[in-house]
């Protein structure tokens, strides 16, 4: 079997180089990691999803849950590649049916996220992978794990493209965590 590129330093460096950094966005003092420049690169984007699929096909997942909004991009592409369902975790007021809700703290500000109560209804104790582009303080991701659990899912791992190590977000996480890039 060919080596998974997610563990190759060259590939990780290419991913890192493709992510644009915007100083003082959306607030002064924040260095924003803009993944749109990675998505623009058809080869890198597809290699990233192919190699995430290689890692996660062994997990025999039932669903991927993505956090609004950049988690939707990676999450739905990965769900498609693995042939599993996708569940959106959204900001307050965006989901149309009955929801479960959690408030959480961001690196910049505070917010509320929601999941449909019946997101995993077809599959009791569904195996779920949580995915987002980036973990900073970990508030959003841990709140998402709690929502998945309350909706009856079993969050087997949380996956991030970027882990901002200085913010120590992993301390908050009550699941296994896999991050492609540590910065
Ligand atoms: P946190 O809850 O602090 O871990 O923040 C994670 C969420 O905020 C993710 O959905 C990220 O997309 C977004 N986020 C936080 N900090 C940054 C950053 N420096 N650059 C890009 N996105 C960020």
PDB file of N, CA and C and ligand atoms in Angstrom, residues 30-33 70 105-108 132-140 164, ligand 1:
ATOM      1  N   UNK A  30      -5.746  38.829  15.641  1.00  0.00           N
ATOM      2  CA  UNK A  30      -5.987  37.470  15.134  1.00  0.00           C
ATOM      3  C   UNK A  30      -5.238  37.282  13.817  1.00  0.00           C
ATOM      4  N   UNK A  31      -4.491  36.188  13.733  1.00  0.00           N
ATOM      5  CA  UNK A  31      -3.868  35.805  12.460  1.00  0.00           C
ATOM      6  C   UNK A  31      -4.779  34.747  11.851  1.00  0.00           C
ATOM      7  N   UNK A  32      -5.562  35.159  10.849  1.00  0.00           N
ATOM      8  CA  UNK A  32      -6.585  34.279  10.277  1.00  0.00           C
ATOM      9  C   UNK A  32      -5.967  33.347   9.246  1.00  0.00           C
ATOM     10  N   UNK A  33      -6.242  32.048   9.360  1.00  0.00           N
ATOM     11  CA  UNK A  33      -5.745  31.043   8.400  1.00  0.00           C
ATOM     12  C   UNK A  33      -6.832  30.844   7.350  1.00  0.00           C
ATOM     13  N   UNK A  70     -16.514  26.097   7.344  1.00  0.00           N
ATOM     14  CA  UNK A  70     -15.437  25.447   6.583  1.00  0.00           C
ATOM     15  C   UNK A  70     -15.380  23.942   6.830  1.00  0.00           C
ATOM     16  N   UNK A 105     -17.382  29.372  23.600  1.00  0.00           N
ATOM     17  CA  UNK A 105     -16.504  30.543  23.443  1.00  0.00           C
ATOM     18  C   UNK A 105     -15.574  30.325  22.266  1.00  0.00           C
ATOM     19  N   UNK A 106     -15.387  31.358  21.467  1.00  0.00           N
ATOM     20  CA  UNK A 106     -14.455  31.330  20.322  1.00  0.00           C
ATOM     21  C   UNK A 106     -13.142  32.011  20.689  1.00  0.00           C
ATOM     22  N   UNK A 107     -12.141  31.836  19.808  1.00  0.00           N
ATOM     23  CA  UNK A 107     -10.897  32.622  19.972  1.00  0.00           C
ATOM     24  C   UNK A 107     -11.280  34.107  19.886  1.00  0.00           C
ATOM     25  N   UNK A 108     -12.290  34.391  19.052  1.00  0.00           N
ATOM     26  CA  UNK A 108     -12.773  35.768  18.941  1.00  0.00           C
ATOM     27  C   UNK A 108     -14.293  35.779  19.120  1.00  0.00           C
ATOM     28  N   UNK A 132     -13.402  19.849  11.243  1.00  0.00           N
ATOM     29  CA  UNK A 132     -13.409  21.296  11.022  1.00  0.00           C
ATOM     30  C   UNK A 132     -12.054  21.689  10.419  1.00  0.00           C
ATOM     31  N   UNK A 133     -11.983  22.932   9.927  1.00  0.00           N
ATOM     32  CA  UNK A 133     -10.722  23.346   9.323  1.00  0.00           C
ATOM     33  C   UNK A 133      -9.643  23.569  10.372  1.00  0.00           C
ATOM     34  N   UNK A 134     -10.059  24.052  11.571  1.00  0.00           N
ATOM     35  CA  UNK A 134      -9.035  24.524  12.510  1.00  0.00           C
ATOM     36  C   UNK A 134      -9.521  24.398  13.944  1.00  0.00           C
ATOM     37  N   UNK A 135      -8.620  24.014  14.845  1.00  0.00           N
ATOM     38  CA  UNK A 135      -8.921  24.071  16.278  1.00  0.00           C
ATOM     39  C   UNK A 135      -8.039  25.137  16.912  1.00  0.00           C
ATOM     40  N   UNK A 136      -8.714  26.086  17.576  1.00  0.00           N
ATOM     41  CA  UNK A 136      -7.987  27.161  18.276  1.00  0.00           C
ATOM     42  C   UNK A 136      -8.128  26.890  19.774  1.00  0.00           C
ATOM     43  N   UNK A 137      -9.155  27.466  20.429  1.00  0.00           N
ATOM     44  CA  UNK A 137      -9.331  27.209  21.869  1.00  0.00           C
ATOM     45  C   UNK A 137     -10.001  25.860  22.127  1.00  0.00           C
ATOM     46  N   UNK A 138     -10.624  25.297  21.113  1.00  0.00           N
ATOM     47  CA  UNK A 138     -11.302  24.007  21.268  1.00  0.00           C
ATOM     48  C   UNK A 138     -12.761  24.126  21.696  1.00  0.00           C
ATOM     49  N   UNK A 139     -13.210  25.352  21.952  1.00  0.00           N
ATOM     50  CA  UNK A 139     -14.592  25.553  22.425  1.00  0.00           C
ATOM     51  C   UNK A 139     -15.640  25.056  21.436  1.00  0.00           C
ATOM     52  N   UNK A 140     -15.459  25.401  20.169  1.00  0.00           N
ATOM     53  CA  UNK A 140     -16.439  25.009  19.148  1.00  0.00           C
ATOM     54  C   UNK A 140     -16.477  23.490  18.993  1.00  0.00           C
ATOM     55  N   UNK A 164      -3.842  24.990  16.145  1.00  0.00           N
ATOM     56  CA  UNK A 164      -3.021  26.111  16.642  1.00  0.00           C
ATOM     57  C   UNK A 164      -2.518  25.722  18.026  1.00  0.00           C
TER      58      UNK A 164
HETATM   59  P1  LIG B   1     -12.125  27.571  18.671  1.00  0.00           P
HETATM   60  O1  LIG B   1     -13.524  27.284  19.162  1.00  0.00           O
HETATM   61  O2  LIG B   1     -11.466  28.665  19.449  1.00  0.00           O
HETATM   62  O3  LIG B   1     -11.299  26.305  18.631  1.00  0.00           O
HETATM   63  O4  LIG B   1     -12.245  28.152  17.193  1.00  0.00           O
HETATM   64  C1  LIG B   1     -12.386  27.284  16.115  1.00  0.00           C
HETATM   65  C2  LIG B   1     -13.324  27.846  15.073  1.00  0.00           C
HETATM   66  O5  LIG B   1     -13.070  29.215  14.792  1.00  0.00           O
HETATM   67  C3  LIG B   1     -13.143  27.087  13.780  1.00  0.00           C
HETATM   68  O6  LIG B   1     -14.413  26.886  13.178  1.00  0.00           O
HETATM   69  C4  LIG B   1     -12.262  27.983  12.948  1.00  0.00           C
HETATM   70  O7  LIG B   1     -12.654  27.960  11.603  1.00  0.00           O
HETATM   71  C5  LIG B   1     -12.427  29.374  13.549  1.00  0.00           C
HETATM   72  N1  LIG B   1     -11.127  30.003  13.836  1.00  0.00           N
HETATM   73  C6  LIG B   1     -10.639  30.310  15.058  1.00  0.00           C
HETATM   74  N2  LIG B   1      -9.440  30.894  14.981  1.00  0.00           N
HETATM   75  C7  LIG B   1      -9.134  30.966  13.676  1.00  0.00           C
HETATM   76  C8  LIG B   1      -8.002  31.436  12.939  1.00  0.00           C
HETATM   77  N3  LIG B   1      -6.948  31.986  13.554  1.00  0.00           N
HETATM   78  N4  LIG B   1      -8.036  31.326  11.587  1.00  0.00           N
HETATM   79  C9  LIG B   1      -9.093  30.780  10.956  1.00  0.00           C
HETATM   80  N5  LIG B   1     -10.184  30.306  11.596  1.00  0.00           N
HETATM   81  C10 LIG B   1     -10.219  30.392  12.930  1.00  0.00           C
END
